[in-house]
Short mmCIF file of C-alpha atoms and ligand atoms in Angstrom, two decimals:
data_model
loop_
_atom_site.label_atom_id
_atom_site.label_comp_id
_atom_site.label_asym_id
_atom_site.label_seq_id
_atom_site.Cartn_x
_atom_site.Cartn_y
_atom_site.Cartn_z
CA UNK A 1 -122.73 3.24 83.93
CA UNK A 2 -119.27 3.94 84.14
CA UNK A 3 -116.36 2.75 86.58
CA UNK A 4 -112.98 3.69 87.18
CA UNK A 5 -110.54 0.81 87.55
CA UNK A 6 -107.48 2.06 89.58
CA UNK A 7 -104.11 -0.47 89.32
CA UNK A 8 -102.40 1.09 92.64
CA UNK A 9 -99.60 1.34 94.55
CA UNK A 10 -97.41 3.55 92.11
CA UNK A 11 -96.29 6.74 93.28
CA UNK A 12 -97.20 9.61 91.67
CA UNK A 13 -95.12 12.58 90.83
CA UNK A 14 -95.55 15.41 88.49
CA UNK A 15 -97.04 18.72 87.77
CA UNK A 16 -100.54 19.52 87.10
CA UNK A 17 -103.12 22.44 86.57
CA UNK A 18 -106.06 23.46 88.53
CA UNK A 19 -109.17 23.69 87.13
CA UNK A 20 -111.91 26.67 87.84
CA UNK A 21 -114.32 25.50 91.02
CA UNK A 22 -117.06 24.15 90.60
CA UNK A 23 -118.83 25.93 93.79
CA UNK A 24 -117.69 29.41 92.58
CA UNK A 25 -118.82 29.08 88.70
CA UNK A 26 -122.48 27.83 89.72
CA UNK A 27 -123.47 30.59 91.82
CA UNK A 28 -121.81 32.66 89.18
CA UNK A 29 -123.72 31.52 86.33
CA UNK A 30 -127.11 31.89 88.00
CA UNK A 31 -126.06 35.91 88.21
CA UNK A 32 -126.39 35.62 85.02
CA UNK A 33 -130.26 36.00 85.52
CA UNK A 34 -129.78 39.62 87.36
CA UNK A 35 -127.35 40.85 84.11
CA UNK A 36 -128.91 43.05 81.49
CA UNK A 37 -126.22 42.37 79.20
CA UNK A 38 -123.99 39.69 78.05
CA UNK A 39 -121.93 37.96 80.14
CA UNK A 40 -118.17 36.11 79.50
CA UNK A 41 -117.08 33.38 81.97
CA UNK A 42 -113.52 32.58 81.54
CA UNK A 43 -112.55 29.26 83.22
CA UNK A 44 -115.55 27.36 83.60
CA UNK A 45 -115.00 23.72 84.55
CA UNK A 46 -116.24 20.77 82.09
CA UNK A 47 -118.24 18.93 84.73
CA UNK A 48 -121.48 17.51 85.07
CA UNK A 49 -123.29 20.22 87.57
CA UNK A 50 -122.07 22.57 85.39
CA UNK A 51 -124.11 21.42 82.58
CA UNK A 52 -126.75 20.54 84.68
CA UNK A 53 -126.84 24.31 85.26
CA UNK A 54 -126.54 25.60 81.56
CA UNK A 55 -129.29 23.28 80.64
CA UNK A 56 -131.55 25.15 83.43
CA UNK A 57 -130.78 28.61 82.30
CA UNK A 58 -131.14 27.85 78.89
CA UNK A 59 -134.41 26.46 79.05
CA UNK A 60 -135.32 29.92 80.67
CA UNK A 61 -134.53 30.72 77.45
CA UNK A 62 -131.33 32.23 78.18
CA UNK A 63 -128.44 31.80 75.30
CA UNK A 64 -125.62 30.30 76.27
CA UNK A 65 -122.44 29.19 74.05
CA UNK A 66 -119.60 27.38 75.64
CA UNK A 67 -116.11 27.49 73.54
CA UNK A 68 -112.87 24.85 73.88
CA UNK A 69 -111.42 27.48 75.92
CA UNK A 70 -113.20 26.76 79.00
CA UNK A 71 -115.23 30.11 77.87
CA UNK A 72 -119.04 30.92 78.27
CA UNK A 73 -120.93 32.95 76.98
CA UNK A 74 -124.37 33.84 78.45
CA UNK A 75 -127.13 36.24 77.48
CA UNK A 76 -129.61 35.71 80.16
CA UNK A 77 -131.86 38.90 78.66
CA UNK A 78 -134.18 36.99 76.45
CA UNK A 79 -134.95 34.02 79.91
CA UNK A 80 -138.44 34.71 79.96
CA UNK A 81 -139.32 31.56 82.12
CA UNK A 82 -138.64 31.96 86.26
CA UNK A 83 -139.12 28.50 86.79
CA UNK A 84 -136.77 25.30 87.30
CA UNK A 85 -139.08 22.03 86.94
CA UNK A 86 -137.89 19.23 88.71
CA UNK A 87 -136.47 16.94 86.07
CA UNK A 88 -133.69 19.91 85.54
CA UNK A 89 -132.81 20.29 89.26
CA UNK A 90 -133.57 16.54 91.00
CA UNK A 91 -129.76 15.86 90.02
CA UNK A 92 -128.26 19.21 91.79
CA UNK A 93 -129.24 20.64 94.94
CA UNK A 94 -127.43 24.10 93.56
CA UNK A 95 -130.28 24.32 91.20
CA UNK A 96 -131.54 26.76 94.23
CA UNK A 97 -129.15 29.06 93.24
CA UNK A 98 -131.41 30.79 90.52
CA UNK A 99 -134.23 30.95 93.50
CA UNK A 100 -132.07 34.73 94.52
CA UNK A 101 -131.99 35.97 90.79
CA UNK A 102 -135.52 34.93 89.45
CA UNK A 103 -137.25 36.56 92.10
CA UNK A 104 -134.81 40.00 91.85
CA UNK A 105 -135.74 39.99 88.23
CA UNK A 106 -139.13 38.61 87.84
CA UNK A 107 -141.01 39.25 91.06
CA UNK A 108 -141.90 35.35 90.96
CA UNK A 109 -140.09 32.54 90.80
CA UNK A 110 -141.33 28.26 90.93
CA UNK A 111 -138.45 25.94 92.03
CA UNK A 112 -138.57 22.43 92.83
CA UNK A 113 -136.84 21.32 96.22
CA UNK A 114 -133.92 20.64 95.42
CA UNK A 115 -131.41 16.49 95.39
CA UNK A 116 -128.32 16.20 95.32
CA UNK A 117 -125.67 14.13 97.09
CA UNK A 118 -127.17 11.83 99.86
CA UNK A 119 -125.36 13.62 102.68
CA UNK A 120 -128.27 14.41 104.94
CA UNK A 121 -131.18 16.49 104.93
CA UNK A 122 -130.20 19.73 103.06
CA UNK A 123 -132.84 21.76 103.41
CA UNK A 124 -133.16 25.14 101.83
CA UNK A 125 -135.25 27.00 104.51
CA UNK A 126 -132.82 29.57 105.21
CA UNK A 127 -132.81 31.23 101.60
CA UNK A 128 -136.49 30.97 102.07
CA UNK A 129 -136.61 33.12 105.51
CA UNK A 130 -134.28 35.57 104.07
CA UNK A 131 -136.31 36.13 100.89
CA UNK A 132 -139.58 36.60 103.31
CA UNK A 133 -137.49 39.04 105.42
CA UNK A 134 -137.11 40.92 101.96
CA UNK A 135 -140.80 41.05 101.68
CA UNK A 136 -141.88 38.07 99.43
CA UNK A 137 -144.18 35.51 99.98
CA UNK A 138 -143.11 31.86 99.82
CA UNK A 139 -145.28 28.68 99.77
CA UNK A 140 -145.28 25.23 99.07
CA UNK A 141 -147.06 23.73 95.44
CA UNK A 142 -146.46 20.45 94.15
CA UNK A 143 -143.14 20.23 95.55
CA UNK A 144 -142.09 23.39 94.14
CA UNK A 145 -141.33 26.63 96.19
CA UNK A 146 -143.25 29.52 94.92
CA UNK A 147 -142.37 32.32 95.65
CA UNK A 148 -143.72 35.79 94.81
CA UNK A 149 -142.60 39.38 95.26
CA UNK A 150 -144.66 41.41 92.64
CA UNK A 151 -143.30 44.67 93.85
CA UNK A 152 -140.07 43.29 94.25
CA UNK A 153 -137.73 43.04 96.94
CA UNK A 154 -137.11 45.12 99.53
CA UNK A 155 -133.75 45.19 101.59
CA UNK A 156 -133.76 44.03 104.87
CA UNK A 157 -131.75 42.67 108.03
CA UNK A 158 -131.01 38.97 107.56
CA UNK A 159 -129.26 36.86 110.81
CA UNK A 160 -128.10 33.26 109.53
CA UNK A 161 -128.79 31.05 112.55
CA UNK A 162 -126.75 28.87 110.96
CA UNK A 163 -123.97 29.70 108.36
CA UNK A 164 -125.02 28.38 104.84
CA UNK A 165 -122.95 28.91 101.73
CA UNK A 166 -125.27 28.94 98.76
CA UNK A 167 -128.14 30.78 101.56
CA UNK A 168 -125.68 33.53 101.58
CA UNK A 169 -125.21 33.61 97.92
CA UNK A 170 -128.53 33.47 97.19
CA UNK A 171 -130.11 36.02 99.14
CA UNK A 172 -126.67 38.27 98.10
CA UNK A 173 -128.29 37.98 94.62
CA UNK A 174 -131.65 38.77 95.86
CA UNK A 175 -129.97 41.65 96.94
CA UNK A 176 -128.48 43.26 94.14
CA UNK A 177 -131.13 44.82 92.79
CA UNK A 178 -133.67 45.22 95.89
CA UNK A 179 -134.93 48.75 97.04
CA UNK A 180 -132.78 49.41 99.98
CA UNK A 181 -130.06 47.88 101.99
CA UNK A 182 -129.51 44.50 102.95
CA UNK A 183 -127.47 43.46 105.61
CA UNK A 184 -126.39 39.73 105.85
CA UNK A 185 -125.49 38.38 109.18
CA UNK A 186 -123.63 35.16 110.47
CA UNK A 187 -122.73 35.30 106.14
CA UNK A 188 -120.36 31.94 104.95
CA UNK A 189 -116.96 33.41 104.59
CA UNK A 190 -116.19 30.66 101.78
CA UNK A 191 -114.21 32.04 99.07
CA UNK A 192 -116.72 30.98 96.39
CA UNK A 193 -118.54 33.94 98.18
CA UNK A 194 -115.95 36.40 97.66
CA UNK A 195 -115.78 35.37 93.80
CA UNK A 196 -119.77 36.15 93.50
CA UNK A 197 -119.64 39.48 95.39
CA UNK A 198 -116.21 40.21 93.46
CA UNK A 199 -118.15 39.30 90.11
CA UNK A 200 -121.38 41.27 90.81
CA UNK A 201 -119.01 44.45 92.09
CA UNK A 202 -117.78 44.37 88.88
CA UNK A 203 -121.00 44.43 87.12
CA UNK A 204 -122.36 47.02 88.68
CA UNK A 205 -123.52 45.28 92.11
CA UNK A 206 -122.80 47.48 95.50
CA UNK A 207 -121.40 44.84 98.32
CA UNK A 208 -119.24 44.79 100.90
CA UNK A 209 -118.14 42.91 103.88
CA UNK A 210 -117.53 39.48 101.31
CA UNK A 211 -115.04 37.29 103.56
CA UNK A 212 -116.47 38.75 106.65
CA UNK A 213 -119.26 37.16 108.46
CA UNK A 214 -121.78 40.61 107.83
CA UNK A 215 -121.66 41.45 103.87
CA UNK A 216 -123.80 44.83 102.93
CA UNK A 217 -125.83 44.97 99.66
CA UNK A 218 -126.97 48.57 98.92
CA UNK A 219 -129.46 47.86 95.86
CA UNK A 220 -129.04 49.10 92.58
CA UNK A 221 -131.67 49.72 89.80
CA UNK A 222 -129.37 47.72 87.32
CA UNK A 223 -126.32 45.77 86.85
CA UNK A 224 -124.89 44.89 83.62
CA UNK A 225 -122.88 42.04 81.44
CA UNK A 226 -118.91 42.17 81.57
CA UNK A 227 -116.32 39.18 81.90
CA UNK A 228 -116.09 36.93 85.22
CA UNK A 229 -113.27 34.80 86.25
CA UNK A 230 -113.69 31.93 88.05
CA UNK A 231 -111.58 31.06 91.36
CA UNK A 232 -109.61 27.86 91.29
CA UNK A 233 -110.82 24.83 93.09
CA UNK A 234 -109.18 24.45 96.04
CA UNK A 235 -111.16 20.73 96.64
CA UNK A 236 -109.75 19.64 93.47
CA UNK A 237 -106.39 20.74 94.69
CA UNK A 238 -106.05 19.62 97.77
CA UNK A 239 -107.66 16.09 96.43
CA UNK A 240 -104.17 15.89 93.93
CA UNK A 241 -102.15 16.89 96.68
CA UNK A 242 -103.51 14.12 99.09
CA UNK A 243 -102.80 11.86 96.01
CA UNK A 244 -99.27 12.46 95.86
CA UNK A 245 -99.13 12.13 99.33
CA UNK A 246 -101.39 9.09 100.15
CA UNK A 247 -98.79 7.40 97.42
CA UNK A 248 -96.14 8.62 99.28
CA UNK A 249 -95.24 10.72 96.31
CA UNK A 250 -94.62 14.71 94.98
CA UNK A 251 -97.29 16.42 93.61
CA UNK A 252 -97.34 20.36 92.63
CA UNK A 253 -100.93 21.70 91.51
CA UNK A 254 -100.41 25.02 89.53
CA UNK A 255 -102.89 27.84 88.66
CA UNK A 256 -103.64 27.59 92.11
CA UNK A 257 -103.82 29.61 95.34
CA UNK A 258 -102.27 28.12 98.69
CA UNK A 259 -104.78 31.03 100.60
CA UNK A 260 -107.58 28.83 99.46
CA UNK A 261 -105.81 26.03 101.62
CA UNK A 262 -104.90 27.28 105.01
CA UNK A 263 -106.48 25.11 107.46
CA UNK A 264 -105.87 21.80 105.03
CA UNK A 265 -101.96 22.57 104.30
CA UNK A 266 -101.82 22.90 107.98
CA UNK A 267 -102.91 19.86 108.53
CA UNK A 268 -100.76 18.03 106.31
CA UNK A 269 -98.00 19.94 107.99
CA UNK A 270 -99.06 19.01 111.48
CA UNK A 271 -99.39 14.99 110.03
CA UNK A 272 -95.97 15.43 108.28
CA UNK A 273 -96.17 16.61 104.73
CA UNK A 274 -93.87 18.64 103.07
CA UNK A 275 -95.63 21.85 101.50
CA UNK A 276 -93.94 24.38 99.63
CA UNK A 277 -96.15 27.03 97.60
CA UNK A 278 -95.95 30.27 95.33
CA UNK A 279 -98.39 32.44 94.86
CA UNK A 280 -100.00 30.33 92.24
CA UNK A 281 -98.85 26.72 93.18
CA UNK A 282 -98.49 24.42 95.80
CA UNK A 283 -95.72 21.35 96.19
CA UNK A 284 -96.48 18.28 98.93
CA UNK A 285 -94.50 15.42 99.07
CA UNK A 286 -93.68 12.76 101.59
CA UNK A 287 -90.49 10.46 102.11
CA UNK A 288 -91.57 8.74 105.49
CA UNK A 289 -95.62 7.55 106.46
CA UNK A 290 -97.57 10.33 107.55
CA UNK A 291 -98.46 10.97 111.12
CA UNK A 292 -102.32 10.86 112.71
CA UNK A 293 -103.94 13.84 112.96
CA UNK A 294 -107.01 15.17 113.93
CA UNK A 295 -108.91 17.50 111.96
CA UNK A 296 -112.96 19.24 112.38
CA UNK A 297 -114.90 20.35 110.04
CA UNK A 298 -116.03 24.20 110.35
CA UNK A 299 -117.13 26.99 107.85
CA UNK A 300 -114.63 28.70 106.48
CA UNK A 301 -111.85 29.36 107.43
CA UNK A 302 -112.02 25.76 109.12
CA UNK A 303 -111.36 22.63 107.66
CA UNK A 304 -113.40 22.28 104.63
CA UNK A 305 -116.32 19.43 105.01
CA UNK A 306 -115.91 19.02 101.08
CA UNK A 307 -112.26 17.57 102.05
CA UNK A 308 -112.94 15.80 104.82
CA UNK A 309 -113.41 12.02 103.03
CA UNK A 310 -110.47 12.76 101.07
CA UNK A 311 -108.43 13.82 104.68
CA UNK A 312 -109.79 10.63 105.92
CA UNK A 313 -107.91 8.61 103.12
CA UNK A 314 -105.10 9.70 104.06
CA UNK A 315 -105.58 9.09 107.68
CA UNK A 316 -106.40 5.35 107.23
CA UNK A 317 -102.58 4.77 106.56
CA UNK A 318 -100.86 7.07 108.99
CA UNK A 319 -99.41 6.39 112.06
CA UNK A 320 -101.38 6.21 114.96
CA UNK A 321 -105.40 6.93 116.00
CA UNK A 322 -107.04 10.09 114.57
CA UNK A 323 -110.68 11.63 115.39
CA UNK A 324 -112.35 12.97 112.41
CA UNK A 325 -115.44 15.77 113.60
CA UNK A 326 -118.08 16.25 110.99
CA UNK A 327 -119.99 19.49 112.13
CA UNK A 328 -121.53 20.78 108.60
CA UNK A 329 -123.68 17.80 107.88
CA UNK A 330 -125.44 14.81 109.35
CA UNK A 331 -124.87 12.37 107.22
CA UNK A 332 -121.47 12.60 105.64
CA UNK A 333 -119.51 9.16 106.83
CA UNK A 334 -120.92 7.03 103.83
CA UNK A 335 -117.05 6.44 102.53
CA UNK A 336 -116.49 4.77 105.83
CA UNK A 337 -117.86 1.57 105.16
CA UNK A 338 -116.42 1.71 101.73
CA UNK A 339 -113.20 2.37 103.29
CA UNK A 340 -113.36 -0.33 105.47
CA UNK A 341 -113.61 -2.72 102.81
CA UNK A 342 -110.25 -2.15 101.70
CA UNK A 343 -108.84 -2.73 104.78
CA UNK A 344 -109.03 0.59 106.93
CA UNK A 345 -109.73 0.95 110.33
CA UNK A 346 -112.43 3.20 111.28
CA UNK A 347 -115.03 3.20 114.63
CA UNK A 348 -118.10 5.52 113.95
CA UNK A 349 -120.04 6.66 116.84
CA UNK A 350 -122.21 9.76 115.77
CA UNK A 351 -120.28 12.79 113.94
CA UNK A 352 -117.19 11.29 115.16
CA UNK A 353 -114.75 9.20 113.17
CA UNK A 354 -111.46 7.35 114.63
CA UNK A 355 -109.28 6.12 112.23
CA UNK A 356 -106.74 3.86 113.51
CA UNK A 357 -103.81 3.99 110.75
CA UNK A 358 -102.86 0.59 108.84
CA UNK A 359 -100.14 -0.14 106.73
CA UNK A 360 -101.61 -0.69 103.84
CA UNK A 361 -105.14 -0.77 101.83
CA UNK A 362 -105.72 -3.70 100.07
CA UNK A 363 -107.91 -3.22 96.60
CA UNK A 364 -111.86 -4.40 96.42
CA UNK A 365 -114.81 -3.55 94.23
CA UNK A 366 -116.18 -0.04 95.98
CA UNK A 367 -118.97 2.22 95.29
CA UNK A 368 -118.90 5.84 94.87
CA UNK A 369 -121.81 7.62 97.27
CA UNK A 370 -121.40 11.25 96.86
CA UNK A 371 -119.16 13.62 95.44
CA UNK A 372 -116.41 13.79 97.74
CA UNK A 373 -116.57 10.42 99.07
CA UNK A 374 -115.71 9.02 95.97
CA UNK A 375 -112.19 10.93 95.72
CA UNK A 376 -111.71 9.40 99.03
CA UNK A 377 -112.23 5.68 97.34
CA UNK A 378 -110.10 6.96 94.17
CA UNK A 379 -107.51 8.18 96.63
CA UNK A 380 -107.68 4.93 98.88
CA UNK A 381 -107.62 2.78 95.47
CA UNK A 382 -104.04 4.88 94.24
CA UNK A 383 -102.93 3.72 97.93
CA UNK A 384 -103.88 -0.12 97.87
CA UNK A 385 -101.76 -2.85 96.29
CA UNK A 386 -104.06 -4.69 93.83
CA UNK A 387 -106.73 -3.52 91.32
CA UNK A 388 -110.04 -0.94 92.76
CA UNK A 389 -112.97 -1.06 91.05
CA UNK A 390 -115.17 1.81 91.81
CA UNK A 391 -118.83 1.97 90.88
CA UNK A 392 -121.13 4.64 90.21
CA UNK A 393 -118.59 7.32 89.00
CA UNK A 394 -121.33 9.86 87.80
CA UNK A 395 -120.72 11.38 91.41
CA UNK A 396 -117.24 12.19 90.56
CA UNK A 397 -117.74 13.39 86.93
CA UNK A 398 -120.30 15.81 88.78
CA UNK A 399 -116.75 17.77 90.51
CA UNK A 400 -113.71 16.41 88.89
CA UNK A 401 -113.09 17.37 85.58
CA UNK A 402 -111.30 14.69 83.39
CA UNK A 403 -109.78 13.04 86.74
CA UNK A 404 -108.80 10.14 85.04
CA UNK A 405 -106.48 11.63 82.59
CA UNK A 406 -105.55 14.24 85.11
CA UNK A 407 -104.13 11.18 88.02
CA UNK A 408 -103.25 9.62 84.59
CA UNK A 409 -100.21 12.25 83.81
CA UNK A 410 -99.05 11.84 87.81
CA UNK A 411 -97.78 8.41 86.84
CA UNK A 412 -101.14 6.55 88.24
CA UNK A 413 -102.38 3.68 86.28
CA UNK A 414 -106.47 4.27 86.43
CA UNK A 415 -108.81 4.06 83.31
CA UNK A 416 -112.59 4.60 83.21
CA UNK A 417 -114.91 1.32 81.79
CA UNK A 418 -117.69 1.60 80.03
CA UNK A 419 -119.99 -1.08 82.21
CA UNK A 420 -123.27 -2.50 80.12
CA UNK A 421 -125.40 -5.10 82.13
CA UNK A 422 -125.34 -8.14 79.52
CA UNK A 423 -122.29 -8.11 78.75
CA UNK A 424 -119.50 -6.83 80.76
CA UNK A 425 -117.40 -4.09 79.70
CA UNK A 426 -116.78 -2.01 76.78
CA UNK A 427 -114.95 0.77 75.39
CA UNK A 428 -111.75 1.08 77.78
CA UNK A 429 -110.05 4.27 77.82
CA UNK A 430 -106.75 4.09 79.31
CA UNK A 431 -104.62 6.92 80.73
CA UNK A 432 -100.96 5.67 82.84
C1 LIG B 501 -122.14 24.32 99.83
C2 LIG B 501 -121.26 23.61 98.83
C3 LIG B 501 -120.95 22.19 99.31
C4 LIG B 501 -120.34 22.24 100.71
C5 LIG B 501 -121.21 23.07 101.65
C6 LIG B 501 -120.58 23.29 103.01
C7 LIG B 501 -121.94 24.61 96.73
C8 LIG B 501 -122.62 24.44 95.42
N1 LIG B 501 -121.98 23.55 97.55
O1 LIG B 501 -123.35 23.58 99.93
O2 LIG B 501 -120.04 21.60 98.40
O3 LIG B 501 -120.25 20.94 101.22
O4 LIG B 501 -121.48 24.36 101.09
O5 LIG B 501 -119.35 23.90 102.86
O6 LIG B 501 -121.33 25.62 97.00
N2 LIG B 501 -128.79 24.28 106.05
C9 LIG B 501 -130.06 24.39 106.57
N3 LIG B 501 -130.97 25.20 105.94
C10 LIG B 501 -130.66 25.90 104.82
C11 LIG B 501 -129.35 25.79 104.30
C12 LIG B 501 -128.44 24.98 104.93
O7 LIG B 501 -130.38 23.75 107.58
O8 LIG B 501 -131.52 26.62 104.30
C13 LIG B 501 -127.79 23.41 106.69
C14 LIG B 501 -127.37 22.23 105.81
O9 LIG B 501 -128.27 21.15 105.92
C15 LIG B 501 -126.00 21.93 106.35
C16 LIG B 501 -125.46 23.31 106.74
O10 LIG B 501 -126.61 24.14 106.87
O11 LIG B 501 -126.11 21.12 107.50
C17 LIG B 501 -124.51 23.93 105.76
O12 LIG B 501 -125.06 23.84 104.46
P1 LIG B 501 -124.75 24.88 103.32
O13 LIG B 501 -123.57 25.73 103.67
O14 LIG B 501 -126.01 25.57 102.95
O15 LIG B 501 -124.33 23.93 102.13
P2 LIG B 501 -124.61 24.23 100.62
O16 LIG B 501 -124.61 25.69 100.40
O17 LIG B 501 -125.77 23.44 100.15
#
């Protein structure tokens, strides 16, 4: 297993490029199921739950080639198998995502409940209700949904009790090629949303409403291939920026889009931060120690929950006491404890988080939980004097594309070990 070993303390300054999200291309490769023709991704992230996800449609027995040019190329017209067993899909919860598209195209579809990061329950019983409203029929096998619509989907009325981001792509999917309207209600707003319904419209698809909370799918008897761009990752962004400014340094993230960012740049405003953006790039720096501030997580357009670990970093060396609200999930404060053992100072009582700002972070041997709490532990170890040690890093190679080399040309000194059991480490790869 692999670790990254962070020497920090430096500040980083520099200039580098976004890469395409991760939360946009998934859902956008699974519409690849619905397309009855060739389809060209341009700007598809080199990341694990990408793969994950290539691996799944190609054993439908879709072909897919992916170029140096972070190209794809997918012909989902030969996938002859609506199924994704569970040894494909334990590792990603977004496996779901082909649930929508099988079913549109098939009339069936098995899927095994989806894993994915430890952050609570995740359950997927909202796609599930929307794809009954739309007339199929959904039980329980094995520990695979089945679900079965063998004269296909019909459009209907769906109300979200709750808003859920790949729920709302999914049954968006379903959608496309249903007989009749659908009408989502209480839809996520998320702007990985507006890059599938922007994707689809350009295949052929008939939606509106994307970005509002009630999006409109009028069905259509086909849609067909074309090229798809992918969005760029505002998580990844905003995680660089926070590492310039958690170093008390001058980061500018290009191929970017500071509309992505609202509610986050605000926030670094509000606790201090310099921000300066173009259309495509975004500037933060930081001369003096930032300021507490308090931040809750929402659906879009609130404060992203996929930032809040990394906003939490920076917290635990401001000035001053800040409350940190989780609202999306239940179980999202594993970094805490990690944090703590580099010094910070941080009182958990339920969804609720105060961070009383330290000086410093002092360097220890941490291990990554999820996704996003490991940026907050790479973040914290670019922060601390000393030398971090952070396990598990598979969690991070599942969002951040080469983030090693990428910290690497800020000026940070971090390089990723090779760890084997009997006999320490191996193979160092160094990027400062
Ligand atoms: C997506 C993102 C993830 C982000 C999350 C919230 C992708 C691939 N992942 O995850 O990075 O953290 O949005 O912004 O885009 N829920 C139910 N039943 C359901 C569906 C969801 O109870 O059927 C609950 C979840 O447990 C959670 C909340 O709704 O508490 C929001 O989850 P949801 O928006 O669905 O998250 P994902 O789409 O899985």
């Amino acid at each position: 297993m692999d670790q990254i070993v962070i020497q920090g303390g430096r500040a980083l300054h520099g200039c580098i490029e976004s890469s395409g999200a991760k939360n946009a291309a998934l859902p956008l490769l699974a519409a690849s199921i619905l397309a009855d023709g060739p389809v060209v991704y341009h700007r598809i992230p080199h990341l694990m739950d990408i793969t994950t996800m290539m691996t799944l449609l190609s054993w439908q027995g879709s072909d897919i080639t992916y170029d140096d040019q972070h190209r794809l190329h997918i012909d989902s017209r030969p996938a002859s198998k609506p199924q994704a067993p569970y040894e494909l899909v334990k590792t990603m919860r977004a496996s779901s995502l082909v649930l929508g598209p099988l079913v549109a195209r098939f009339g069936r579809a098995r899927v095994s409940l989806p894993g994915g990061c430890a952050i609570g329950a995740r359950p997927i019983d909202l796609h599930l209700m929307g794809l009954e409203r739309m007339g199929a029929v959904v039980r329980m096998e094995h520990g695979d949904v089945v679900v079965e619509a063998p004269q296909g989907l019909l459009g209907a009325q769906i109300d979200f009790p709750q808003v859920t981001v790949t729920g709302t792509e999914n049954l968006m999917m379903a959608a496309v090629l249903a007989k009749g309207t659908t009408i989502l209600e209480n839809a996520a707003r998320e702007p990985e949303v507006v890059n599938l319904a922007d994707a689809l419209r350009q295949l052929g698809a008939d939606i509106e409403g994307d970005g509002s909370s009630r999006v409109v799918v009028r069905g259509v008897e086909r849609i067909s291939g074309g090229d798809i761009h992918v969005i760029a990752d505002r998580i990844e962004t905003a995680t660089y920026l926070a590492a310039g400014l958690i170093t008390g340094g001058d980061v500018t993230v290009t191929d970017t889009d500071p509309t992505l960012l609202e509610t986050f740049l605000e926030k670094i405003v509000e606790a201090g931060g310099n921000v300066e953006c173009d259309e495509h790039r975004i500037r933060c720096y930081t001369s003096n120690r930032l300021r507490a501030c308090d931040i809750q997580t929402a659906p879009h357009p609130g404060f992203p929950t996929d930032l809040q670990a990394q906003f939490m970093a920076l917290m635990c060396i401001a000035e001053g006491n800040s409350v940190i609200a989780e609202t999306i999930f239940e179980n999202r404060f594993m970094h805490v404890q990690e944090l703590c053992r580099m010094g910070a100072d941080i009182h958990l009582d339920g969804h609720l988080a105060t961070v009383h700002g330290v000086k410093k972070l002092s360097a220890a041997q941490v291990m990554a939980t999820d996704l996003r709490a490991s940026a907050s532990l790479v973040l914290a170890g670019l922060a601390a004097t000393g030398e971090t040690t952070i396990s598990r890093v598979y969690h991070i190679d599942r969002g951040y594309e080469r983030i090693e080399e990428k910290l690497g040309k800020l000026g940070a000194c971090i390089e990723r070990r090779h760890e084997n059991s009997d006999s320490g480490i191996r193979g160092v790869m160094l990027y400062a």
